[in-house]
mmCIF file of C-alpha atoms and ligand atoms in Angstrom:
data_model
loop_
_atom_site.group_PDB
_atom_site.id
_atom_site.type_symbol
_atom_site.label_atom_id
_atom_site.label_comp_id
_atom_site.label_asym_id
_atom_site.label_seq_id
_atom_site.Cartn_x
_atom_site.Cartn_y
_atom_site.Cartn_z
ATOM 1 C CA MET A 1 -34.817 -224.022 -118.250
ATOM 2 C CA ALA A 2 -33.386 -222.079 -115.229
ATOM 3 C CA GLY A 3 -33.710 -218.250 -115.100
ATOM 4 C CA LYS A 4 -36.330 -215.760 -115.100
ATOM 5 C CA THR A 5 -39.208 -214.590 -117.396
ATOM 6 C CA LEU A 6 -39.461 -211.117 -118.413
ATOM 7 C CA LYS A 7 -43.009 -209.487 -119.925
ATOM 8 C CA THR A 8 -42.664 -206.541 -121.711
ATOM 9 C CA GLU A 9 -43.864 -204.305 -124.639
ATOM 10 C CA ALA A 10 -41.287 -203.383 -127.089
ATOM 11 C CA VAL A 11 -40.498 -201.654 -130.438
ATOM 12 C CA VAL A 12 -38.218 -203.788 -132.795
ATOM 13 C CA LEU A 13 -35.439 -201.230 -133.678
ATOM 14 C CA ARG A 14 -33.352 -203.538 -135.525
ATOM 15 C CA SER A 15 -33.568 -207.153 -136.597
ATOM 16 C CA ILE A 16 -30.314 -209.061 -137.764
ATOM 17 C CA ARG A 17 -30.218 -212.498 -139.603
ATOM 18 C CA TYR A 18 -28.246 -214.813 -137.203
ATOM 19 C CA GLY A 19 -27.142 -218.626 -137.911
ATOM 20 C CA GLU A 20 -29.293 -220.557 -140.061
ATOM 21 C CA ALA A 21 -32.803 -219.640 -138.900
ATOM 22 C CA ASP A 22 -32.195 -217.214 -136.041
ATOM 23 C CA ARG A 23 -32.705 -213.353 -135.673
ATOM 24 C CA ILE A 24 -31.091 -211.194 -132.995
ATOM 25 C CA LEU A 25 -33.395 -208.282 -132.277
ATOM 26 C CA HIS A 26 -32.540 -204.901 -130.872
ATOM 27 C CA LEU A 27 -35.402 -203.722 -128.950
ATOM 28 C CA TYR A 28 -36.544 -200.616 -127.044
ATOM 29 C CA SER A 29 -38.905 -201.661 -124.278
ATOM 30 C CA THR A 30 -41.134 -200.343 -121.684
ATOM 31 C CA ALA A 31 -39.779 -202.471 -119.131
ATOM 32 C CA ARG A 32 -35.986 -202.027 -119.417
ATOM 33 C CA GLY A 33 -35.235 -199.515 -122.155
ATOM 34 C CA ARG A 34 -32.766 -200.914 -124.473
ATOM 35 C CA ILE A 35 -32.489 -204.871 -124.727
ATOM 36 C CA ASN A 36 -31.160 -207.357 -127.114
ATOM 37 C CA ALA A 37 -32.995 -210.851 -127.621
ATOM 38 C CA ILE A 38 -32.656 -213.867 -129.783
ATOM 39 C CA ALA A 39 -35.707 -215.370 -131.679
ATOM 40 C CA LYS A 40 -34.672 -218.962 -132.594
ATOM 41 C CA GLY A 41 -35.958 -220.713 -135.735
ATOM 42 C CA VAL A 42 -38.099 -217.777 -136.904
ATOM 43 C CA ARG A 43 -36.774 -217.897 -140.397
ATOM 44 C CA ARG A 44 -37.917 -221.366 -140.768
ATOM 45 C CA PRO A 45 -41.294 -221.421 -142.975
ATOM 46 C CA LYS A 46 -43.413 -222.783 -140.190
ATOM 47 C CA SER A 47 -42.253 -220.540 -137.269
ATOM 48 C CA ARG A 48 -45.125 -219.456 -134.958
ATOM 49 C CA PHE A 49 -43.401 -216.033 -134.762
ATOM 50 C CA GLY A 50 -44.271 -215.409 -138.527
ATOM 51 C CA GLY A 51 -42.896 -212.201 -140.044
ATOM 52 C CA ARG A 52 -43.557 -210.065 -136.949
ATOM 53 C CA LEU A 53 -39.873 -209.777 -135.742
ATOM 54 C CA GLU A 54 -39.110 -206.870 -138.101
ATOM 55 C CA PRO A 55 -38.346 -203.305 -137.596
ATOM 56 C CA PHE A 56 -41.025 -201.020 -136.329
ATOM 57 C CA PHE A 57 -43.411 -203.744 -135.178
ATOM 58 C CA ARG A 58 -44.730 -203.016 -131.741
ATOM 59 C CA LEU A 59 -44.996 -206.284 -129.687
ATOM 60 C CA ASP A 60 -46.089 -207.605 -126.375
ATOM 61 C CA LEU A 61 -43.044 -210.101 -125.578
ATOM 62 C CA LEU A 62 -42.245 -212.839 -123.188
ATOM 63 C CA LEU A 63 -38.663 -213.272 -122.815
ATOM 64 C CA HIS A 64 -36.618 -215.682 -121.063
ATOM 65 C CA GLU A 65 -33.637 -214.330 -119.168
ATOM 66 C CA GLY A 66 -30.843 -216.680 -118.536
ATOM 67 C CA ARG A 67 -27.134 -216.489 -118.195
ATOM 68 C CA SER A 68 -26.393 -214.961 -121.451
ATOM 69 C CA GLU A 69 -26.800 -211.049 -122.031
ATOM 70 C CA LEU A 70 -29.306 -212.080 -124.862
ATOM 71 C CA LEU A 71 -32.817 -212.694 -123.601
ATOM 72 C CA THR A 72 -34.553 -215.336 -125.635
ATOM 73 C CA VAL A 73 -38.153 -214.642 -127.230
ATOM 74 C CA THR A 74 -40.563 -217.181 -125.941
ATOM 75 C CA ASN A 75 -43.830 -215.709 -127.121
ATOM 76 C CA VAL A 76 -44.880 -212.790 -129.356
ATOM 77 C CA SER A 77 -48.248 -210.992 -129.800
ATOM 78 C CA THR A 78 -48.303 -207.963 -132.272
ATOM 79 C CA LEU A 79 -49.855 -204.765 -130.864
ATOM 80 C CA ASP A 80 -49.123 -202.696 -134.145
ATOM 81 C CA GLY A 81 -47.426 -203.419 -137.230
ATOM 82 C CA TYR A 82 -47.802 -200.188 -138.912
ATOM 83 C CA PRO A 83 -48.452 -201.536 -142.410
ATOM 84 C CA ARG A 84 -49.051 -198.298 -144.237
ATOM 85 C CA LEU A 85 -45.821 -197.135 -142.889
ATOM 86 C CA ARG A 86 -44.047 -200.081 -144.577
ATOM 87 C CA SER A 87 -45.593 -199.285 -147.993
ATOM 88 C CA SER A 88 -44.442 -195.631 -148.226
ATOM 89 C CA GLY A 89 -40.988 -194.790 -149.005
ATOM 90 C CA PRO A 90 -40.457 -191.492 -147.234
ATOM 91 C CA ALA A 91 -42.409 -192.906 -144.114
ATOM 92 C CA LEU A 92 -40.176 -195.993 -144.241
ATOM 93 C CA THR A 93 -37.072 -193.721 -144.312
ATOM 94 C CA ALA A 94 -38.125 -191.623 -141.417
ATOM 95 C CA GLY A 95 -39.025 -194.480 -139.197
ATOM 96 C CA ALA A 96 -35.764 -196.019 -139.805
ATOM 97 C CA ARG A 97 -33.884 -192.951 -139.062
ATOM 98 C CA ALA A 98 -36.144 -192.498 -135.738
ATOM 99 C CA CYS A 99 -35.309 -196.212 -134.619
ATOM 100 C CA ASP A 100 -31.639 -195.654 -135.436
ATOM 101 C CA ALA A 101 -31.601 -192.344 -133.415
ATOM 102 C CA VAL A 102 -33.185 -194.388 -130.417
ATOM 103 C CA LEU A 103 -30.753 -196.915 -130.584
ATOM 104 C CA ARG A 104 -27.809 -194.610 -130.448
ATOM 105 C CA LEU A 105 -29.057 -192.031 -127.975
ATOM 106 C CA LEU A 106 -31.041 -194.453 -125.521
ATOM 107 C CA ASP A 107 -28.556 -197.245 -124.929
ATOM 108 C CA SER A 108 -29.213 -197.697 -121.227
ATOM 109 C CA ALA A 109 -31.294 -200.507 -119.806
ATOM 110 C CA GLU A 110 -33.443 -198.200 -117.802
ATOM 111 C CA PRO A 111 -37.132 -197.614 -118.858
ATOM 112 C CA ASN A 112 -37.906 -194.115 -120.277
ATOM 113 C CA PRO A 113 -41.689 -193.846 -120.883
ATOM 114 C CA PRO A 114 -41.431 -190.501 -122.477
ATOM 115 C CA ALA A 115 -38.827 -191.686 -125.132
ATOM 116 C CA TYR A 116 -40.834 -194.983 -125.564
ATOM 117 C CA ASN A 117 -44.248 -193.118 -126.041
ATOM 118 C CA LEU A 118 -42.554 -190.699 -128.332
ATOM 119 C CA LEU A 119 -41.244 -193.361 -130.593
ATOM 120 C CA CYS A 120 -44.669 -195.089 -130.868
ATOM 121 C CA ARG A 121 -46.561 -191.764 -131.646
ATOM 122 C CA TYR A 122 -44.163 -191.089 -134.337
ATOM 123 C CA LEU A 123 -44.417 -194.613 -135.829
ATOM 124 C CA SER A 124 -48.312 -194.169 -135.717
ATOM 125 C CA MET A 125 -48.068 -190.711 -137.316
ATOM 126 C CA LEU A 126 -46.017 -192.028 -140.104
ATOM 127 C CA ASP A 127 -48.409 -194.945 -140.703
ATOM 128 C CA ASP A 128 -51.444 -192.594 -140.892
ATOM 129 C CA SER A 129 -51.858 -191.562 -144.489
ATOM 130 C CA ALA A 130 -54.017 -188.738 -143.223
ATOM 131 C CA LEU A 131 -50.878 -187.120 -141.898
ATOM 132 C CA PRO A 132 -48.806 -186.213 -145.069
ATOM 133 C CA ARG A 133 -46.414 -183.963 -142.992
ATOM 134 C CA ALA A 134 -45.648 -186.899 -140.797
ATOM 135 C CA ALA A 135 -42.606 -187.810 -142.915
ATOM 136 C CA ALA A 136 -41.362 -184.034 -143.466
ATOM 137 C CA ILE A 137 -38.164 -182.840 -142.059
ATOM 138 C CA GLU A 138 -39.914 -180.486 -139.725
ATOM 139 C CA THR A 139 -41.649 -183.594 -137.848
ATOM 140 C CA ALA A 140 -38.369 -185.539 -138.088
ATOM 141 C CA LEU A 141 -36.400 -182.717 -136.290
ATOM 142 C CA SER A 142 -39.163 -182.257 -133.866
ATOM 143 C CA PHE A 143 -38.818 -185.952 -133.059
ATOM 144 C CA ARG A 144 -35.170 -185.498 -132.915
ATOM 145 C CA LEU A 145 -35.416 -182.547 -130.384
ATOM 146 C CA LYS A 146 -37.922 -184.155 -128.134
ATOM 147 C CA LEU A 147 -35.785 -187.355 -128.061
ATOM 148 C CA ALA A 148 -33.004 -185.348 -127.093
ATOM 149 C CA LEU A 149 -35.109 -183.966 -124.210
ATOM 150 C CA ALA A 150 -36.233 -187.332 -123.062
ATOM 151 C CA ALA A 151 -32.611 -188.615 -122.970
ATOM 152 C CA GLY A 152 -31.654 -185.611 -120.846
ATOM 153 C CA PHE A 153 -29.446 -183.996 -123.640
ATOM 154 C CA SER A 154 -32.019 -180.925 -124.524
ATOM 155 C CA PRO A 155 -29.909 -177.785 -125.771
ATOM 156 C CA GLU A 156 -30.434 -174.911 -123.594
ATOM 157 C CA LEU A 157 -32.648 -172.450 -125.510
ATOM 158 C CA THR A 158 -33.743 -169.692 -123.107
ATOM 159 C CA SER A 159 -30.623 -167.876 -122.159
ATOM 160 C CA CYS A 160 -26.942 -167.832 -122.963
ATOM 161 C CA ALA A 161 -25.297 -171.327 -122.123
ATOM 162 C CA ARG A 162 -22.255 -169.709 -120.998
ATOM 163 C CA CYS A 163 -23.200 -166.588 -119.099
ATOM 164 C CA GLY A 164 -27.099 -166.814 -118.440
ATOM 165 C CA GLU A 165 -27.819 -163.438 -120.349
ATOM 166 C CA ALA A 166 -31.202 -163.637 -122.010
ATOM 167 C CA GLU A 167 -30.479 -160.877 -124.806
ATOM 168 C CA HIS A 168 -28.521 -161.026 -128.157
ATOM 169 C CA LEU A 169 -28.568 -164.712 -128.427
ATOM 170 C CA THR A 170 -27.480 -164.948 -132.053
ATOM 171 C CA GLY A 171 -25.227 -168.040 -131.885
ATOM 172 C CA PHE A 172 -25.344 -171.819 -130.864
ATOM 173 C CA SER A 173 -22.369 -173.805 -129.435
ATOM 174 C CA GLY A 174 -22.757 -177.495 -129.324
ATOM 175 C CA ALA A 175 -19.739 -177.551 -126.797
ATOM 176 C CA ALA A 176 -21.773 -174.919 -124.434
ATOM 177 C CA GLY A 177 -24.879 -177.272 -125.043
ATOM 178 C CA GLY A 178 -27.198 -174.235 -126.170
ATOM 179 C CA VAL A 179 -27.853 -170.782 -127.573
ATOM 180 C CA VAL A 180 -25.009 -168.160 -126.913
ATOM 181 C CA ARG A 181 -24.186 -164.471 -127.247
ATOM 182 C CA ALA A 182 -21.670 -164.220 -129.941
ATOM 183 C CA ALA A 183 -19.123 -162.738 -127.770
ATOM 184 C CA CYS A 184 -19.291 -165.617 -125.321
ATOM 185 C CA GLU A 185 -18.195 -168.501 -127.425
ATOM 186 C CA ALA A 186 -15.629 -168.320 -130.063
ATOM 187 C CA GLY A 187 -16.509 -171.658 -131.524
ATOM 188 C CA SER A 188 -20.299 -170.903 -131.968
ATOM 189 C CA PHE A 189 -21.988 -170.815 -135.316
ATOM 190 C CA GLU A 190 -24.600 -168.227 -136.419
ATOM 191 C CA LEU A 191 -28.392 -169.265 -135.261
ATOM 192 C CA SER A 192 -31.090 -167.220 -136.932
ATOM 193 C CA GLU A 193 -34.086 -165.986 -134.788
ATOM 194 C CA GLU A 194 -36.244 -168.413 -137.083
ATOM 195 C CA ALA A 195 -34.232 -171.389 -136.266
ATOM 196 C CA HIS A 196 -34.336 -170.430 -132.617
ATOM 197 C CA ARG A 197 -38.021 -170.161 -132.535
ATOM 198 C CA PHE A 198 -38.431 -173.435 -134.466
ATOM 199 C CA MET A 199 -36.632 -175.322 -131.747
ATOM 200 C CA VAL A 200 -38.386 -173.616 -128.972
ATOM 201 C CA GLU A 201 -41.687 -174.427 -130.589
ATOM 202 C CA ALA A 202 -40.732 -177.934 -131.687
ATOM 203 C CA ILE A 203 -40.195 -178.919 -127.947
ATOM 204 C CA ALA A 204 -43.324 -177.156 -126.825
ATOM 205 C CA ARG A 205 -45.816 -178.638 -129.088
ATOM 206 C CA PRO A 206 -47.247 -182.088 -129.819
ATOM 207 C CA LEU A 207 -45.175 -184.064 -132.582
ATOM 208 C CA ALA A 208 -48.266 -183.687 -134.906
ATOM 209 C CA GLU A 209 -47.908 -179.782 -134.813
ATOM 210 C CA ALA A 210 -44.477 -179.413 -135.631
ATOM 211 C CA PRO A 211 -43.915 -175.897 -136.587
ATOM 212 C CA GLU A 212 -42.828 -174.717 -140.056
ATOM 213 C CA ALA A 213 -39.487 -173.019 -141.068
ATOM 214 C CA GLY A 214 -37.401 -172.302 -143.982
ATOM 215 C CA ASP A 215 -34.610 -174.562 -145.114
ATOM 216 C CA GLY A 216 -31.982 -172.611 -143.989
ATOM 217 C CA ALA A 217 -33.350 -172.454 -140.396
ATOM 218 C CA LEU A 218 -34.072 -176.068 -140.412
ATOM 219 C CA ARG A 219 -30.441 -176.713 -141.534
ATOM 220 C CA GLN A 220 -29.367 -174.691 -138.617
ATOM 221 C CA ALA A 221 -31.455 -176.342 -136.077
ATOM 222 C CA GLU A 222 -30.378 -179.811 -137.183
ATOM 223 C CA ARG A 223 -26.837 -178.599 -136.824
ATOM 224 C CA ALA A 224 -27.619 -177.517 -133.284
ATOM 225 C CA VAL A 225 -29.244 -180.750 -132.275
ATOM 226 C CA SER A 226 -26.486 -182.728 -133.880
ATOM 227 C CA GLU A 227 -23.481 -180.875 -132.331
ATOM 228 C CA THR A 228 -24.978 -180.860 -128.798
ATOM 229 C CA LEU A 229 -25.522 -184.577 -129.054
ATOM 230 C CA GLU A 230 -21.938 -185.109 -130.259
ATOM 231 C CA HIS A 231 -20.576 -183.021 -127.580
ATOM 232 C CA HIS A 232 -22.735 -184.171 -124.548
ATOM 233 C CA ALA A 233 -24.167 -187.468 -125.517
ATOM 234 C CA HIS A 234 -21.146 -188.704 -127.717
ATOM 235 C CA VAL A 235 -23.387 -189.893 -130.046
ATOM 236 C CA HIS A 236 -23.293 -189.250 -133.965
ATOM 237 C CA LEU A 237 -26.700 -189.088 -135.597
ATOM 238 C CA ARG A 238 -27.389 -189.614 -139.429
ATOM 239 C CA ALA A 239 -28.938 -186.730 -141.234
ATOM 240 C CA ALA A 240 -32.613 -186.164 -140.216
ATOM 241 C CA ALA A 241 -33.970 -186.355 -143.615
HETATM 242 ZN ZN1 ZN B 301 -23.208 -165.401 -122.648
#
């Protein structure tokens, strides 16, 4: 076979049945960011790849790169299958939304170690039954804020995104990409101090120490992230939880 071999670690974001026995894999990799690959014959009972090419699996992969845009899986070993994540409904939903957010927001074929490490850390937390808050909305939103930061679309949170003033930041504008003074942006919505503080702390703290906030503040924070990504990354994410 002509072509090159690519060796990389990757997380399976999506796995789609293809043809009689194959699967198309959407992967997030350390070597090259977002890549797509085909695994041939994996749905046959005697496939040596077994059931490892499913969403959330963290794998060491050997891929053959030919002329097609799809790489071909030639060897796989499992680094982590996150089995407890798979057996919990809320963790499964949170993991699926995280993979979906990575799929939509990080579409370039560039390595992004902060984004990759963030995804793996979140999947590990969801797999760790000693961390019951892992699947909570606070953690899901913290993941989303940190992912936006890793992708280069973090909202401006320290001063008015229109005029730079640091006082009276009572609004948020997705178009302006951050907090604003009410007078500066007609299209802003009201952002409570609690929601503002939640976003600042969520970005500053480790994922496992996501700050707490009330429902209203969390809804505002989610809207702020969603509208920022819609305006600046042209990406529409599903509800965080
Ligand atoms: Zn302003």
